Short mmCIF file of C-alpha atoms in Angstrom, two decimals:
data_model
loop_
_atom_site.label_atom_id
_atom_site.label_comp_id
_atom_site.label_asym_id
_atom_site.label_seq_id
_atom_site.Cartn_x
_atom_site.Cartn_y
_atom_site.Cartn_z
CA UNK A 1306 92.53 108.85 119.51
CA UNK A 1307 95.74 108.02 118.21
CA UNK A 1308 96.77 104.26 118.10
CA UNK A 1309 100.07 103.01 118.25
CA UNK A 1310 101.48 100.25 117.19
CA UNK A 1311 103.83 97.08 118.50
CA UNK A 1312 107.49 99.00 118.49
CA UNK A 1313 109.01 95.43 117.10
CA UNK A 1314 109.18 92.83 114.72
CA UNK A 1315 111.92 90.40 115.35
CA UNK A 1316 112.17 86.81 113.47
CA UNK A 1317 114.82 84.43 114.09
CA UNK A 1318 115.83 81.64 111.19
CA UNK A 1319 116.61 78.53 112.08
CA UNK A 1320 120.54 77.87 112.29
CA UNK A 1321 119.82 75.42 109.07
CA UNK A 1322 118.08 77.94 106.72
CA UNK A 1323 117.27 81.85 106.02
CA UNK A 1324 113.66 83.28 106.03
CA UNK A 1325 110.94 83.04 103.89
CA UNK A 1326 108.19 85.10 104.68
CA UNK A 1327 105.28 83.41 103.12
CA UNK A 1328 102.69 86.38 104.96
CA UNK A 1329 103.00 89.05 106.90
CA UNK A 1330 99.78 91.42 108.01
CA UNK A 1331 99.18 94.45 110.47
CA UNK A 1332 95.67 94.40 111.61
CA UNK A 1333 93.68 92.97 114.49
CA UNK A 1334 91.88 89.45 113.56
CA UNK A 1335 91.24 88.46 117.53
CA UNK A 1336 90.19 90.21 120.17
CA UNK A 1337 92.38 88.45 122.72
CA UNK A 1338 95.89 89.15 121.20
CA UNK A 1339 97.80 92.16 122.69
CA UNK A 1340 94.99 93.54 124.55
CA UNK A 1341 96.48 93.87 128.34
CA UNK A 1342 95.74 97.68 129.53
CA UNK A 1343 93.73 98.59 126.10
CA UNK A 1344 89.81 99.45 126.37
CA UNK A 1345 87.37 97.19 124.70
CA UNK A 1346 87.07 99.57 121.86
CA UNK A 1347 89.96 99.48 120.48
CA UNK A 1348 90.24 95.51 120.28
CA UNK A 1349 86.77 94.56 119.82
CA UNK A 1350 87.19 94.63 115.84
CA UNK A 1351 88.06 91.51 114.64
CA UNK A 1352 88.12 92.76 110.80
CA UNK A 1353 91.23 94.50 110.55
CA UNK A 1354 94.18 93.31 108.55
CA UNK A 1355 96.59 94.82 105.67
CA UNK A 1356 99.23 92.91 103.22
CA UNK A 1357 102.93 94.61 105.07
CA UNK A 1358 105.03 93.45 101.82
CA UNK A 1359 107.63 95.42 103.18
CA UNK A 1360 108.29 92.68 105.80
CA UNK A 1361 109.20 90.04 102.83
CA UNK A 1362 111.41 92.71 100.94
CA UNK A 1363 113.80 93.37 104.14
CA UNK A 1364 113.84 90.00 105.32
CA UNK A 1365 113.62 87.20 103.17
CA UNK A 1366 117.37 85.51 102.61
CA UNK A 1367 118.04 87.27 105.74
CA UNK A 1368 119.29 84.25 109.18
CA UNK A 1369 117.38 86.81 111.04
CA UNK A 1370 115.60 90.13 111.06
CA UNK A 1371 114.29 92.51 113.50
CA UNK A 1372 112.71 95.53 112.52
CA UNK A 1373 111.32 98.63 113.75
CA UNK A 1374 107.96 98.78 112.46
CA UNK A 1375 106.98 102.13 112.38
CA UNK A 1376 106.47 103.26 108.97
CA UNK A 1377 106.54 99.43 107.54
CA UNK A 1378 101.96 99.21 106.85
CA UNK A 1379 101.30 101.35 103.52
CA UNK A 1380 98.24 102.49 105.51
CA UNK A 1381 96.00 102.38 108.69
CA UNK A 1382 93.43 99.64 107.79
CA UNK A 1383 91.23 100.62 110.67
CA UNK A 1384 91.81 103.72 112.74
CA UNK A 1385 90.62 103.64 116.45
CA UNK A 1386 91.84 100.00 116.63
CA UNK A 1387 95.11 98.84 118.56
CA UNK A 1388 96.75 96.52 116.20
CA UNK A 1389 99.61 94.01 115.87
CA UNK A 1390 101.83 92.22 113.14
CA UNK A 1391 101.21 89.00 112.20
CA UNK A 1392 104.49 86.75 110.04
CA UNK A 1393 104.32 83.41 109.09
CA UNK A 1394 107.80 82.22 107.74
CA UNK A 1395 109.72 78.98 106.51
CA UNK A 1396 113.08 78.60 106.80
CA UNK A 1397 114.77 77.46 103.88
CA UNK A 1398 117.89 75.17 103.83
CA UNK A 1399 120.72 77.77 102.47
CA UNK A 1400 122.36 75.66 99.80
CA UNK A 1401 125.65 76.39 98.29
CA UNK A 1402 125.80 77.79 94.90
CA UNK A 1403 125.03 80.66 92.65
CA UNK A 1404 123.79 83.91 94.08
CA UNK A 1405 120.80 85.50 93.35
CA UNK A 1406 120.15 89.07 94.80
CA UNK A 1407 116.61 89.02 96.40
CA UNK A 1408 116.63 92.79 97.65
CA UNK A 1409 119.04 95.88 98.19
CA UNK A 1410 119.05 99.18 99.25
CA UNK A 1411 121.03 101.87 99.93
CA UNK A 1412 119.92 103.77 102.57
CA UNK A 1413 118.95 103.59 105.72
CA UNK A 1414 115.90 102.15 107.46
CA UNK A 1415 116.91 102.43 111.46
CA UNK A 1416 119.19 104.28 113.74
CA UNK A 1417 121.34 101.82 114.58
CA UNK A 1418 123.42 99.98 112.06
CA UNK A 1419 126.27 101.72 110.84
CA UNK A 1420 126.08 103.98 113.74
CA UNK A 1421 128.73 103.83 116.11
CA UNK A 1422 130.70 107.09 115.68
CA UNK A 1423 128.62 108.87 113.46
CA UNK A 1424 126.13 112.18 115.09
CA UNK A 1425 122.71 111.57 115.70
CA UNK A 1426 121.18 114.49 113.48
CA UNK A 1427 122.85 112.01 110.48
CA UNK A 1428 121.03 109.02 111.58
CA UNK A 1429 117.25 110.25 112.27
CA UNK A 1430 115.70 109.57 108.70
CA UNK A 1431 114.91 105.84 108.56
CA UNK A 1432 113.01 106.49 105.52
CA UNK A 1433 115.90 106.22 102.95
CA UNK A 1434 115.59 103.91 100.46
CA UNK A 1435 117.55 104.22 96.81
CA UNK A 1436 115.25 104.17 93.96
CA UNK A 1437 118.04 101.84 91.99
CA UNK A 1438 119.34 99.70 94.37
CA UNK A 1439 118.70 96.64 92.67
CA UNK A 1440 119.72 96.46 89.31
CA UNK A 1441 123.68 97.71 89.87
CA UNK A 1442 123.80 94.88 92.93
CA UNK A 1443 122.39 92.50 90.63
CA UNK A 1444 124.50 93.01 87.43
CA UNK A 1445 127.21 92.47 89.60
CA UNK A 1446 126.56 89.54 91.61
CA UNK A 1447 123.65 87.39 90.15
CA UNK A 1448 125.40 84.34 88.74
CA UNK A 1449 128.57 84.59 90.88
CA UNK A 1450 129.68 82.65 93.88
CA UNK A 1451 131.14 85.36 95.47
CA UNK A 1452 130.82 89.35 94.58
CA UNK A 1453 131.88 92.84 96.11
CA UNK A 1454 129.85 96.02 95.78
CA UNK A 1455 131.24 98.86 97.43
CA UNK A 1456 128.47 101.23 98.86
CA UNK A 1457 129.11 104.66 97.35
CA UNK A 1458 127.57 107.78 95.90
CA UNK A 1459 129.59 106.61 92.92
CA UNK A 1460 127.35 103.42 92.35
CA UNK A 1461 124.26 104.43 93.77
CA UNK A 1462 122.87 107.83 93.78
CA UNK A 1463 121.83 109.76 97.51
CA UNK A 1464 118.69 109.14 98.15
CA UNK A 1465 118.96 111.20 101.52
CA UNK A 1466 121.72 114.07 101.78
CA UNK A 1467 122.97 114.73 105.29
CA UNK A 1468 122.37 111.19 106.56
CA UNK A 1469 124.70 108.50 106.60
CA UNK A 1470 123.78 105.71 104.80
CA UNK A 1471 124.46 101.71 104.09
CA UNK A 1472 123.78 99.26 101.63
CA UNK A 1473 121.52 96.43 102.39
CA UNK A 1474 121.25 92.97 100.68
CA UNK A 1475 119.45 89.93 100.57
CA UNK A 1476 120.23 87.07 98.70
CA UNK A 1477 120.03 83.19 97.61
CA UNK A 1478 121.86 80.46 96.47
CA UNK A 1479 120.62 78.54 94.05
CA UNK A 1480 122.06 75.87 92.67
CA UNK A 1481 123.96 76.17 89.25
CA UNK A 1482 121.49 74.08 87.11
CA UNK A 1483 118.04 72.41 87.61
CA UNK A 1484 117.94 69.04 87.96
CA UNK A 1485 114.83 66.40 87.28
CA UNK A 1486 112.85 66.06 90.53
CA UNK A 1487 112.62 70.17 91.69
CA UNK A 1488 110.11 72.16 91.84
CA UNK A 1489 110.07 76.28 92.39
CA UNK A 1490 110.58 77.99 95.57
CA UNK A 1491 109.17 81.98 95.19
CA UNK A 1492 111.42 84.32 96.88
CA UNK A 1493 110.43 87.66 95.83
CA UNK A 1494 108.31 89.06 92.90
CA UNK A 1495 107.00 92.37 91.80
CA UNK A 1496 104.49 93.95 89.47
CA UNK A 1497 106.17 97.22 88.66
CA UNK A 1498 109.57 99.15 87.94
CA UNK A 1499 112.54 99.36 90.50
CA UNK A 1500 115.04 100.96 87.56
CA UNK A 1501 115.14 102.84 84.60
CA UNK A 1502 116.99 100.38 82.32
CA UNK A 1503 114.71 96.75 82.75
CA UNK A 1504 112.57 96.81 80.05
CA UNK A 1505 113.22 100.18 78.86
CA UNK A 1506 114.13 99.88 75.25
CA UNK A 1507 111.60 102.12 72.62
CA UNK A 1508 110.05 103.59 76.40
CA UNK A 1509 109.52 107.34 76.72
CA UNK A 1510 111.37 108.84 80.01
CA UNK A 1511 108.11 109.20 81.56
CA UNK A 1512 107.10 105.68 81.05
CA UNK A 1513 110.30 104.69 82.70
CA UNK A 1514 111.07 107.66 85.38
CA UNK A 1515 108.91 106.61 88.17
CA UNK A 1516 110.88 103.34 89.98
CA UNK A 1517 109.15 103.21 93.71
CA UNK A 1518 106.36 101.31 91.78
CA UNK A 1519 105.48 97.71 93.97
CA UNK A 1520 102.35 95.96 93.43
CA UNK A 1521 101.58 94.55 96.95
CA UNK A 1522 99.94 91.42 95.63
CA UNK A 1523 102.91 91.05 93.36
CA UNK A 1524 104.57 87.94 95.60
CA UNK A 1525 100.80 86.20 96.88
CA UNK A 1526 99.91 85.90 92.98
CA UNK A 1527 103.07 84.16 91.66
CA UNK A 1528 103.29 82.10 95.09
CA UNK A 1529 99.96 80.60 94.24
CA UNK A 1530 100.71 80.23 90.25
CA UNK A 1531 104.22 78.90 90.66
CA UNK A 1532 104.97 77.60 94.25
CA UNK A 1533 105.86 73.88 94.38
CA UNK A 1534 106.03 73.28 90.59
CA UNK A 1535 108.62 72.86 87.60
CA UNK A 1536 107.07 75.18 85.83
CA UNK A 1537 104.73 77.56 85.24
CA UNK A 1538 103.30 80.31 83.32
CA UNK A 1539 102.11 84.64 84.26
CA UNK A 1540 100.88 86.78 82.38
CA UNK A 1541 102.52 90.51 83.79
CA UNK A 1542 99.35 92.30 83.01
CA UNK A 1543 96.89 95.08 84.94
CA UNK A 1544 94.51 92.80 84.85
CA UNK A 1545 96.53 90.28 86.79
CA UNK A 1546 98.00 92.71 89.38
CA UNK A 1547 95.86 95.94 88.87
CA UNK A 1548 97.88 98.77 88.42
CA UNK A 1549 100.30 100.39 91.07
CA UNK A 1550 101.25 102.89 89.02
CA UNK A 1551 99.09 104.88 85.98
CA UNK A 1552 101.38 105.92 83.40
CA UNK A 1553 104.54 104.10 83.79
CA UNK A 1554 105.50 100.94 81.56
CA UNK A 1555 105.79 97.95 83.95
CA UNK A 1556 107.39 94.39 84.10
CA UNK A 1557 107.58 91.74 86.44
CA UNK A 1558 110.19 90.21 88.49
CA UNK A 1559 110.21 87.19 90.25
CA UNK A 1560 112.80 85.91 92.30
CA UNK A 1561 113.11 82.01 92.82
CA UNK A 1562 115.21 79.07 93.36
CA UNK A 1563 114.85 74.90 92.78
CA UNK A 1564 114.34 72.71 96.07
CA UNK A 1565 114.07 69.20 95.80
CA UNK A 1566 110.59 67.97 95.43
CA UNK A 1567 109.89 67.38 99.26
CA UNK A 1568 109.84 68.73 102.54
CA UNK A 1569 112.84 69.10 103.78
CA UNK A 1570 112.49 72.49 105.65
CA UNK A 1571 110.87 73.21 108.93
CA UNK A 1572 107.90 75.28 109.23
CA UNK A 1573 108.35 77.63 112.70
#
């Protein structure tokens, strides 16, 4: 039988902050949670749950975020089961300062941004992410106060002919230097390759070709090494991560900022 699941996600930051999505699963842990007009089978497992890292990537930086969420689990993690997303964020005060790109894409990922005008058959595929989004948004802007990128074939290359498409950003600010007394706040970080020119040098193409590579556990790991100190140290190794893609030379990235050493931000 096929099993759908919830048609939204929608997370609203505090007027003080942006997100931070610290988890975010699909699954079923309780029995009692969405279960109006669904037979006992298909909530009576209480074992179901997957990592959605996807949720972080589109909405961290972000005042708020709603998202279809078809498409957004990397797999069923128990079929026969009605399931449900689970997000637990923090919203983060949204200091002035430098910016720091957390994600981009060009693409698109719904039907209905960037729509208005535009015929429908150019706005079905919600599937459309660029493979190097990242690195052009971030040579330009990381560092900078303010930035423009214009979203064009010319920067980015099509990652879907024959549907209309937008570019996507989320970003920090961090402040300009660190100062005694802060400790790390983890953004974003991935075991993998997004581009073809971060750590590249001496590569072979095929070591460097494949840039859809995203170790899920990428952002748990350095949350749980680095979160809440000055510093820290990770090793970007296999053995650390395990290995989300054979054959292709991978770094890591991790996106982060200083907050003063206490809490000042709600948790919701």
């Amino acid at each position: 039988m096929a099993v759908s699941f919830q048609s939204q996600f929608n997370e609203v930051a505090r007027d003080s902050g942006v997100i931070h999505v610290q988890s975010a699963t699909c699954g079923r842990t309780s029995s009692q949670i969405c279960r109006v007009g669904r037979p006992r089978s298909e909530t009576s497992n209480e074992e179901c749950s997957i990592d959605v890292p996807e949720i972080s990537k589109r909405c961290d930086g972000l005042r708020e975020c709603e998202l279809n969420t078809q498409g957004l689990a990397p797999e069923d993690p128990c079929y026969g089961t009605y399931k449900y997303y689970t997000t637990n964020f923090t919203c983060v005060p949204a200091e002035n300062g430098k910016i720091q790109i957390n994600t981009a894409n060009y693409g698109r990922t719904d039907t209905i941004t960037c729509s208005e005008g535009y015929p429908s058959e150019q706005l079905q595929n919600t599937n459309c992410y660029s493979p190097n989004a990242l690195a052009p948004v971030s040579k330009s802007c990381n560092g900078l106060e303010s930035c423009e990128v214009f979203a064009t074939h010319t920067v980015f290359t099509d990652p879907c002919f024959g549907t209309y498409k937008y570019l996507a950003i989320s970003y920090f600010c961090v402040q300009s230097a660190v100062h005694h007394g802060t400790v790390m706040r983890i953004h974003n970080a991935n075991y993998g390759r997004t581009d073809r020119s971060t750590c590249s040098t001496g590569r072979p193409a095929s070591q460097i070709a494949k840039t859809d590579c995203y170790a899920s556990n990428s952002q748990a790991i350095a949350t749980n090494a680095c979160e809440g100190k000055n510093r820290c140290s990770l090793v970007a190794s296999n053995g650390i991560f395990s290995d989300p893609c054979p054959k292709t030379f991978k770094y890591l990235y991790v996106s982060y900022s200083c907050i003063s050493n206490c809490k000042c931000y709600g948790v919701q």
